[in-house]
Structures are given as structure tokens and as C-alpha cells.
Amino acid sequence: MTNVTVIGAQWGDEGKGKIVDWLAARADVVVRFQGGHNAGHTLVVDGKVYKLSLLPSGIVRGTLSVIGNGVVLDPWALVREMETLREQGVTITPAQLRLSETCPLILPFHRDLDGLREDASGEGKIGTTRRGIGPAYEDKAGRRALRVCDLRDLARVGPQLDRIEAHHNALRAGFGVDPIDRAELVAELEKIAEQVLPFAGPVWRDLNEARLQGKRILFEGAQGVLLDVDHGTYPFVTSSNTVSGTAASGSGLGPSAAGYVLGIVKAYTTRVGSGPFPTELEDATGQKLGERGHEFGTVTGRRRRCGWFDAALVRQSIAISGVAGMALTKLDVLDTFETLRICTGYRVDGVEYDYLPAGAQAQLAAEPIYEEFQGWEGPTAGARSWTDLPAQAVKYVKRIEELVGCPVALVSTSPERDDTILVTDPFAA
């Protein structure tokens, strides 16, 4: 048996929640290794809907869940999410949830700065969720962040607060807002510390012990590869590395621990917020995809932009993240389309590319090169074996495999956990 790392191979919202939940039932540990509470996962378990933003998906099933050091943590958001799940009957104690003591904290002034910048950016808006993710990662890189471990002795964080205020108060003054109220901040942290610290510890040690014991570890990524700060459609990206390699640095385990890399791929393409989207459909077809796929963000409620499947982008993501197999989701959304299209490359200023160029202007100017594909008659919703699928739907899946150069390991045909066609067991691969 091997460990499994799950990542999104598009712009996020690929349906990772269901797949991670499906795998979490067979894992011993589930680890969240990057991002913050800007990434939402929706789980449907026995007809009950759970919406997660920060907690690993394994928490719903009682699987040991770990928030790694690569995550930026809003302690108030964590407590609210735990309270919501407890109201739904989920047990959350330090026996079920472990939190890295070196997670950087998202603090109120990070949220302030996120919103102030976005409002002042005009046409340069990134489309941030305004939750302070980017500013918190900036402070981590700038060596001025407060971390979870600092909550244990707030009386001694004065020098670090000096560094924070030296940076943020100048920015706040530039935006015409009051400086940070240090006393109020420390008072708020003292209150929340009591609810967070019982879960905190050296999770790198816990994870290494689990590996030595031969336990199956599932690494759960947030967002998607195309939002990676290095490899995504920059600058319209998140502020962390979303690729599979981050599972090592964001958890405290070596790179060999990542195991089998499973890339989650939606059978069409969606994106939330600003940025290039070559196959976007701003017509009745795009609206139909959104309505059939219920394409609204779990965290923000924003309508997702919809378009045809982009094989060139997925091929790029798979290469960058070393994906061994794909989990193809939402195939059933395409059930009623007479004709489908698949993007195989781009044309930019008359030049053809089999990948998306890195330059922002080239990305915005990229025109998709399409291959048309006949739709299928009959439903795929609820299918649990290849024989349940219309022949043309099977051909669509196989054509995607050919174009992106990666086998399909799983096919999801509805939000329900068991409506899944298993081709390759990631834990046994």
C-alpha cells in the first residue's frame, strides 16, 4: 500500500471534496498541506451535506486529520468551522484533529489589507476572496508572521509585533486607515488561544511516526495547479504552491512520502474570479454548464465561469505535478449535450502552441483550437461501472486520456460518494 496525494489539475473546484472523502474512508491520516480557508470542499455523506473550508475532509468520517505547516490559519475561522460541524454531529477533539504549531496565523489586519488592495486595484483586481490569505503568506516570507506556537506565550511576542506594525501601519496609513490596535489584537488572541492550542503540536513528528508504522496517509491539496503561484496563470493565482511537491514541505515529510499523485479533473472547465480562460463560454451553453453543474463557489457563493474541457492545460498540470492518474468528475453534467468540444492547443497572434504561454497578455489573447466530439444518449449519472456508461461517454473519457497523456483512475458520476467507477486503486498502485 502507498500514500496518496490529491491535487486539483485545473483552477480548483474540480470536486476534490468527494474524491478525498471517498479515499479518506480507506486512509489512516488525512493531511491538508497548503492554502487557507479560501478553498471550499463540499462533501455529501449519506445524503447529508458538509461544507469545509479549512478542515481536512477526513474529519467528517473520524479519520485522523492534520493541518500542516504549509497552511495559513485563521484561528477564528477554524473555531467557527469546528462549531458548525459539531452542530451537524461531527466529533472534533485533539484525538481527531492535529494542527501544526508552526502554521502562520491570519490576523484581522491581513483581512483588512486584502480588501483594501483589491478595492484600490481597479482593472488589476486579482479576484481574491478577501480573507487575508495573500498578506499572511507575505508576512511568512517576510519573517514577521505570528505562528500558532506564539499563542502559548503572548507576553513575549512584543518584538515580532514591532516588526508587524513597522510594516503594516505604513501600509494602513497609505490607505488612510487607523494603525493596528496592539492591545486589542493581543486580547483577541488570548481569547482564541484557549480554543486552538489543545489541537496544536509538532505534527511533523506525528506524521513521521505514522509513516514508520506503515499507515496510509492521504495528502489533500487546495485550489488547483493552474492557481499555483509559480506555475499558474500569474498574477491571477493564489499565494502558495498548489502542486504535489508541496505535500512534503507543507507537512514535514520528505518528498518520497507523497506516493501516488491523483489529479482531480472536471469533465469540463470552470474558474472563479479574474484571469485568462481560453475555453470560457459566455453564452447559453456556458450558462447550461453552470446550471447543470451547480457551479457556485463553496466559500464565496460566486458563480463560476464555465467552458469546454481544456486538454492542453490539463496536460501541462499533469506534467508539472507528476500526476500518475486522474479522477474525472462531473461527467454527468455533459449528459444532454449533442456536441462537445475539447481544446487541444491555442493560437496566439497566428502562432500555434500546445501549451499555454506564460506571458499574461499572451494568455489573455490565446484562442482555443478545438476538436469536436459527439455527445451521448442516455444518462451517466449514478454509473458505477464502465458497462453503466453510454459507449460515446466511454469514448469521451478515453479521448481525454489520449490528449493529456495520463490514465483515468476514477470516474465520478454524481456528488454521492459511491457513484464512482474505480479503474485503479490509488492506495494499491
Coordinates of C-alpha atoms in Angstrom, one line a residue:
M1 CA 0.0 0.0 0.0
T2 CA 1.2 3.5 -0.7
N3 CA 0.3 7.1 0.4
V4 CA -1.8 9.2 -2.0
T5 CA -1.6 12.9 -2.8
V6 CA -4.7 14.6 -4.2
I7 CA -4.4 17.8 -6.2
G8 CA -6.7 19.8 -8.5
A9 CA -5.4 19.8 -12.0
Q10 CA -7.4 22.8 -13.2
W11 CA -8.4 26.1 -11.5
G12 CA -9.8 24.4 -8.4
D13 CA -13.4 23.4 -7.8
E14 CA -12.8 20.1 -9.6
G15 CA -14.7 18.1 -7.0
K16 CA -11.8 17.2 -4.7
G17 CA -14.1 17.0 -1.7
K18 CA -16.0 13.9 -2.8
I19 CA -12.8 12.1 -4.0
V20 CA -10.9 12.9 -0.8
D21 CA -13.9 11.7 1.2
W22 CA -14.0 8.5 -0.8
L23 CA -10.3 7.9 -0.2
A24 CA -10.4 9.1 3.4
A25 CA -12.6 6.1 4.3
R26 CA -9.6 3.9 3.5
A27 CA -6.8 6.2 4.8
D28 CA -5.4 6.3 8.4
V29 CA -4.5 10.0 8.2
V30 CA -5.6 12.9 6.0
V31 CA -3.3 15.9 5.7
R32 CA -4.1 19.4 4.5
F33 CA -0.7 20.9 3.3
Q34 CA -1.3 24.4 1.8
G35 CA -3.7 27.2 1.4
G36 CA -6.2 28.7 3.9
H37 CA -9.9 29.0 4.4
N38 CA -10.3 30.4 0.9
A39 CA -10.7 26.9 -0.6
G40 CA -14.0 25.2 -0.1
H41 CA -14.8 21.5 -0.3
T42 CA -18.4 20.1 -0.3
L43 CA -19.0 16.6 1.0
V44 CA -22.2 14.6 0.6
V45 CA -22.2 11.7 3.1
D46 CA -25.4 9.6 3.4
G47 CA -27.4 12.5 1.9
K48 CA -26.0 15.0 4.4
V49 CA -24.1 18.0 3.1
Y50 CA -20.9 19.2 4.8
K51 CA -19.1 22.4 3.7
L52 CA -15.4 22.6 4.7
S53 CA -13.0 25.5 4.1
L54 CA -10.1 24.7 6.4
L55 CA -10.5 21.4 8.0
P56 CA -9.3 18.3 6.1
S57 CA -12.1 16.2 4.6
G58 CA -11.3 13.2 6.7
I59 CA -12.7 14.9 9.8
V60 CA -16.3 14.1 8.8
R61 CA -15.5 10.4 9.0
G62 CA -13.5 10.4 12.1
T63 CA -10.2 9.8 10.3
L64 CA -7.2 11.5 11.9
S65 CA -7.0 14.9 10.2
V66 CA -3.9 17.1 10.2
I67 CA -3.4 20.7 9.2
G68 CA 0.2 21.0 8.1
N69 CA 2.6 23.9 8.5
G70 CA 2.1 24.9 4.8
V71 CA -1.4 26.2 5.7
V72 CA -2.0 29.8 6.8
L73 CA -4.5 29.6 9.6
D74 CA -7.3 32.0 10.6
P75 CA -7.9 30.8 14.2
W76 CA -11.4 32.4 14.3
A77 CA -12.4 30.7 11.1
L78 CA -11.1 27.4 12.4
V79 CA -13.2 27.6 15.6
R80 CA -16.3 28.7 13.6
E81 CA -15.9 25.7 11.2
M82 CA -15.5 23.3 14.1
E83 CA -18.6 24.6 15.8
T84 CA -20.6 24.3 12.6
L85 CA -19.5 20.6 12.1
R86 CA -20.2 19.8 15.8
E87 CA -23.7 21.1 15.3
Q88 CA -24.0 18.6 12.4
G89 CA -22.9 15.8 14.8
V90 CA -19.2 15.6 13.9
T91 CA -16.9 14.8 16.8
I92 CA -13.8 17.0 16.9
T93 CA -11.3 16.5 19.6
P94 CA -7.4 16.5 19.7
A95 CA -7.7 12.8 19.0
Q96 CA -9.3 13.5 15.6
L97 CA -7.6 16.8 14.7
R98 CA -4.0 17.9 14.9
L99 CA -2.7 21.3 14.0
S100 CA 0.9 22.2 13.2
E101 CA 2.3 24.6 15.8
T102 CA 4.3 26.4 13.0
C103 CA 1.2 27.4 10.9
P104 CA 1.4 31.2 10.3
L105 CA -1.7 33.0 11.6
I106 CA -4.1 35.0 9.5
L107 CA -4.9 38.1 11.7
P108 CA -7.5 40.8 11.3
F109 CA -5.1 43.3 9.7
H110 CA -4.4 40.7 6.9
R111 CA -8.1 40.7 6.0
D112 CA -8.1 44.5 6.1
L113 CA -5.1 44.7 3.7
D114 CA -6.6 42.1 1.4
G115 CA -9.8 44.1 0.9
L116 CA -8.1 47.5 0.7
R117 CA -5.7 46.4 -2.0
E118 CA -8.4 44.7 -4.0
D119 CA -10.7 47.8 -3.9
A120 CA -7.8 50.0 -5.0
S121 CA -6.7 47.9 -7.9
G122 CA -9.2 48.9 -10.5
E123 CA -8.9 46.8 -13.6
G124 CA -5.9 45.0 -11.9
K125 CA -8.1 43.1 -9.5
I126 CA -7.0 39.5 -8.9
G127 CA -10.4 38.3 -7.7
T128 CA -9.2 37.5 -4.1
T129 CA -11.6 36.1 -1.6
R130 CA -10.5 39.0 0.8
R131 CA -9.8 36.5 3.6
G132 CA -6.2 37.6 4.2
I133 CA -4.5 34.6 2.6
G134 CA -2.0 36.5 0.4
P135 CA -1.0 39.1 3.1
A136 CA -0.5 36.2 5.6
Y137 CA 1.8 34.4 3.2
E138 CA 3.7 37.7 2.6
D139 CA 4.3 38.0 6.3
K140 CA 5.5 34.4 6.5
A141 CA 8.1 35.1 3.7
G142 CA 9.0 38.4 5.3
R143 CA 9.7 36.7 8.6
R144 CA 7.2 38.8 10.6
A145 CA 4.3 36.4 11.0
L146 CA 2.9 35.2 14.3
R147 CA 2.5 31.4 14.4
V148 CA 0.3 29.1 16.3
C149 CA 3.1 28.3 18.8
D150 CA 3.3 32.1 19.6
L151 CA -0.2 31.8 21.2
R152 CA 1.4 29.9 24.1
D153 CA 3.3 32.9 25.3
L154 CA 1.7 36.1 24.0
A155 CA 3.6 38.1 26.7
R156 CA 6.8 37.6 24.7
V157 CA 5.7 38.4 21.2
G158 CA 6.4 42.1 21.5
P159 CA 9.5 42.2 19.2
Q160 CA 7.5 40.3 16.5
L161 CA 4.6 42.7 16.9
D162 CA 7.1 45.6 16.4
R163 CA 8.1 44.0 13.0
I164 CA 4.4 43.6 12.1
E165 CA 3.5 47.1 13.0
A166 CA 6.5 48.6 11.2
H167 CA 5.3 47.0 8.0
H168 CA 1.5 47.1 8.2
N169 CA 1.0 50.5 9.8
A170 CA 2.8 52.2 7.0
L171 CA 0.5 50.4 4.5
R172 CA -2.6 51.2 6.5
A173 CA -1.5 54.9 6.7
G174 CA -1.2 54.9 2.9
F175 CA -4.8 53.7 2.6
G176 CA -6.0 56.2 5.2
V177 CA -7.0 53.8 7.9
D178 CA -6.0 53.7 11.6
P179 CA -2.9 51.8 12.8
I180 CA -3.2 48.3 14.3
D181 CA -4.5 48.4 17.9
R182 CA -1.9 46.2 19.5
A183 CA -3.8 45.8 22.9
E184 CA -7.0 44.8 21.2
L185 CA -5.2 42.3 18.9
V186 CA -3.4 40.7 21.9
A187 CA -6.7 40.5 23.8
E188 CA -8.4 38.8 20.9
L189 CA -5.5 36.3 20.5
E190 CA -5.6 35.5 24.2
K191 CA -9.3 34.5 23.9
I192 CA -8.9 32.4 20.8
A193 CA -5.7 30.7 22.0
E194 CA -7.6 28.6 24.6
Q195 CA -9.7 27.1 21.8
V196 CA -6.9 26.4 19.4
L197 CA -3.9 25.3 21.4
P198 CA -5.3 22.0 22.6
F199 CA -5.0 20.8 18.9
A200 CA -1.5 22.2 18.3
G201 CA 1.8 20.3 18.3
P202 CA 4.7 19.0 16.2
V203 CA 2.7 17.3 13.5
W204 CA 5.8 16.5 11.5
R205 CA 6.7 14.0 14.3
D206 CA 3.2 12.5 14.3
L207 CA 3.3 12.1 10.5
N208 CA 6.8 10.5 10.5
E209 CA 5.6 8.1 13.2
A210 CA 2.6 7.2 11.1
R211 CA 4.8 6.5 8.1
L212 CA 7.1 4.3 10.1
Q213 CA 4.1 2.3 11.3
G214 CA 3.0 1.7 7.7
K215 CA -0.2 3.8 8.0
R216 CA -1.8 5.1 4.8
I217 CA -1.5 8.9 4.6
L218 CA -3.7 10.9 2.3
F219 CA -2.4 14.4 1.4
E220 CA -5.2 16.9 0.4
G221 CA -4.4 19.9 -1.7
A222 CA -6.5 23.1 -2.0
Q223 CA -7.2 25.1 -5.1
G224 CA -5.7 23.8 -8.4
V225 CA -2.4 23.6 -10.2
L226 CA -3.4 26.5 -12.5
L227 CA -3.6 28.7 -9.4
D228 CA -0.1 27.8 -8.3
V229 CA 2.0 31.0 -7.5
D230 CA 4.8 29.7 -9.8
H231 CA 3.1 27.5 -12.3
G232 CA -0.4 29.1 -12.6
T233 CA -1.8 31.9 -14.7
Y234 CA 0.1 34.6 -12.9
P235 CA -0.8 37.1 -11.5
F236 CA -4.3 35.6 -11.3
V237 CA -3.2 32.9 -8.8
T238 CA -3.2 32.1 -5.2
S239 CA -0.3 32.9 -2.9
S240 CA 1.0 29.4 -2.3
N241 CA 2.3 26.4 -4.3
T242 CA -0.6 24.1 -5.0
V243 CA 1.4 21.4 -6.9
S244 CA 2.0 18.0 -5.4
G245 CA 5.6 18.7 -4.3
T246 CA 4.2 21.0 -1.6
A247 CA 2.9 17.9 0.2
A248 CA 6.5 17.4 1.5
S249 CA 7.3 21.0 2.5
G250 CA 3.8 21.7 3.8
S251 CA 3.6 18.7 6.1
G252 CA 7.1 17.9 7.4
L253 CA 7.5 14.7 5.5
G254 CA 10.1 14.0 2.8
P255 CA 9.2 14.1 -0.9
S256 CA 9.0 10.3 -1.1
A257 CA 6.0 10.3 1.2
A258 CA 3.8 11.8 -1.5
G259 CA 3.2 8.4 -3.0
Y260 CA 0.7 8.1 -5.8
V261 CA -0.4 11.5 -7.1
L262 CA -4.0 11.7 -8.1
G263 CA -5.1 14.7 -10.2
I264 CA -8.7 15.7 -10.0
V265 CA -10.1 16.8 -13.4
K266 CA -13.6 18.1 -14.1
A267 CA -15.1 16.8 -17.4
Y268 CA -15.4 20.5 -18.5
T269 CA -13.6 23.6 -17.2
T270 CA -14.5 26.2 -14.6
R271 CA -12.9 29.2 -13.0
V272 CA -13.8 31.7 -10.2
G273 CA -12.6 35.3 -10.3
S274 CA -10.4 37.1 -12.7
G275 CA -7.8 35.8 -15.2
P276 CA -7.4 34.2 -18.6
F277 CA -9.8 31.3 -19.5
P278 CA -9.3 30.3 -23.2
T279 CA -12.3 28.0 -23.4
E280 CA -14.8 30.1 -21.5
L281 CA -18.4 30.1 -22.9
E282 CA -20.2 33.4 -22.3
D283 CA -23.4 32.1 -24.0
A284 CA -26.3 29.8 -23.4
T285 CA -24.0 26.8 -23.5
G286 CA -21.9 28.2 -20.7
Q287 CA -25.0 29.0 -18.7
K288 CA -26.3 25.5 -19.2
L289 CA -23.0 24.0 -17.9
G290 CA -23.2 26.2 -14.8
E291 CA -26.8 25.4 -14.1
R292 CA -26.4 21.6 -14.6
G293 CA -23.1 21.6 -12.6
H294 CA -24.4 23.9 -9.8
E295 CA -21.3 26.0 -10.3
F296 CA -21.2 28.3 -7.3
G297 CA -18.2 28.7 -5.0
T298 CA -18.5 26.9 -1.7
V299 CA -16.7 29.7 0.1
T300 CA -17.8 32.8 -1.7
G301 CA -21.0 31.8 -3.4
R302 CA -19.7 33.4 -6.6
R303 CA -20.9 32.0 -9.9
R304 CA -18.1 30.1 -11.6
R305 CA -17.2 30.8 -15.2
C306 CA -17.7 27.7 -17.4
G307 CA -16.2 26.4 -20.6
W308 CA -15.2 23.3 -22.6
F309 CA -12.6 20.8 -21.4
D310 CA -9.1 22.1 -22.0
A311 CA -6.8 19.2 -22.6
A312 CA -3.7 21.4 -23.2
L313 CA -4.0 23.0 -19.7
V314 CA -4.6 19.7 -18.0
R315 CA -1.7 18.1 -19.9
Q316 CA 0.5 20.9 -18.5
S317 CA -0.8 20.5 -15.0
I318 CA -0.2 16.8 -15.0
A319 CA 3.4 17.2 -16.2
I320 CA 4.2 19.8 -13.6
S321 CA 2.7 17.8 -10.7
G322 CA 3.8 14.3 -11.7
V323 CA 0.2 13.0 -11.8
A324 CA 0.0 9.3 -12.0
G325 CA -3.7 9.0 -12.5
M326 CA -6.7 11.3 -13.0
A327 CA -10.1 11.3 -11.2
L328 CA -12.6 12.6 -13.8
T329 CA -15.5 14.3 -12.1
K330 CA -18.9 15.6 -13.1
L331 CA -19.2 13.6 -16.3
D332 CA -22.9 13.5 -15.8
V333 CA -23.2 17.3 -16.3
L334 CA -22.5 16.7 -20.0
D335 CA -25.3 14.2 -20.4
T336 CA -27.7 16.3 -22.5
F337 CA -25.2 18.0 -24.9
E338 CA -25.4 16.9 -28.5
T339 CA -22.0 18.2 -29.4
L340 CA -19.0 18.7 -27.1
R341 CA -15.7 20.4 -27.7
I342 CA -12.2 19.7 -26.4
C343 CA -9.4 22.2 -26.6
T344 CA -6.1 20.7 -27.9
G345 CA -4.0 23.8 -28.1
Y346 CA -4.0 27.6 -28.8
R347 CA -3.4 30.2 -31.4
V348 CA -1.8 33.4 -30.3
D349 CA -1.1 36.1 -32.9
G350 CA -1.2 33.4 -35.6
V351 CA 1.3 31.1 -33.8
E352 CA 0.1 27.7 -32.6
Y353 CA 1.0 26.4 -29.1
D354 CA 0.4 23.0 -27.5
Y355 CA 0.7 24.7 -24.1
L356 CA -0.5 28.0 -22.6
P357 CA 2.3 30.6 -22.9
A358 CA 3.5 32.2 -19.6
G359 CA 3.0 35.8 -20.5
A360 CA -0.2 37.4 -19.1
Q361 CA -1.0 39.2 -22.4
A362 CA -0.4 36.0 -24.5
Q363 CA -2.7 34.1 -22.1
L364 CA -5.5 36.6 -22.5
A365 CA -5.1 36.6 -26.3
A366 CA -5.0 32.8 -26.6
E367 CA -7.7 31.4 -28.9
P368 CA -8.5 27.7 -28.3
I369 CA -8.0 25.1 -31.1
Y370 CA -11.0 22.7 -30.8
E371 CA -11.7 19.2 -31.6
E372 CA -15.4 18.4 -31.8
F373 CA -16.9 15.4 -30.1
Q374 CA -20.3 13.8 -30.4
G375 CA -22.4 13.8 -27.2
W376 CA -24.2 10.7 -25.9
E377 CA -27.7 9.5 -25.5
G378 CA -28.7 8.2 -22.1
P379 CA -27.6 9.2 -18.6
T380 CA -24.2 8.7 -16.9
A381 CA -25.5 10.0 -13.6
G382 CA -25.1 7.3 -10.9
A383 CA -23.0 5.0 -13.0
R384 CA -20.7 2.7 -11.0
S385 CA -19.1 0.6 -13.8
W386 CA -18.0 1.1 -17.4
T387 CA -20.9 -1.0 -18.5
D388 CA -23.3 1.6 -17.0
L389 CA -22.0 4.3 -19.3
P390 CA -23.1 5.0 -22.9
A391 CA -20.5 3.9 -25.4
Q392 CA -19.9 7.5 -26.5
A393 CA -19.3 8.6 -22.9
V394 CA -16.6 6.0 -22.6
K395 CA -15.0 7.2 -25.8
Y396 CA -15.0 10.8 -24.4
V397 CA -13.1 9.6 -21.3
K398 CA -10.7 7.6 -23.5
R399 CA -10.1 10.6 -25.7
I400 CA -9.2 12.7 -22.7
E401 CA -6.7 10.1 -21.6
E402 CA -5.1 10.2 -25.1
L403 CA -4.9 14.0 -25.2
V404 CA -3.5 14.6 -21.8
G405 CA -1.2 11.6 -21.7
C406 CA -2.4 10.2 -18.4
P407 CA -4.8 7.3 -17.4
V408 CA -8.1 7.8 -15.7
A409 CA -8.1 6.1 -12.3
L410 CA -11.6 7.1 -11.1
V411 CA -14.7 8.5 -12.7
S412 CA -17.2 10.3 -10.6
T413 CA -20.8 10.4 -11.9
S414 CA -22.7 12.3 -9.1
P415 CA -21.9 14.0 -5.8
E416 CA -22.8 10.8 -3.9
R417 CA -19.7 9.1 -2.6
D418 CA -20.5 5.6 -4.0
D419 CA -21.3 6.8 -7.5
T420 CA -17.8 6.2 -8.6
I421 CA -16.2 4.0 -11.2
L422 CA -12.9 2.6 -9.9
V423 CA -10.3 1.8 -12.6
T424 CA -7.1 1.9 -10.4
D425 CA -7.0 1.9 -6.7
P426 CA -4.6 4.8 -5.8
F427 CA -3.7 3.2 -2.4
A428 CA -2.7 -0.1 -4.1
A429 CA -1.0 1.4 -7.2

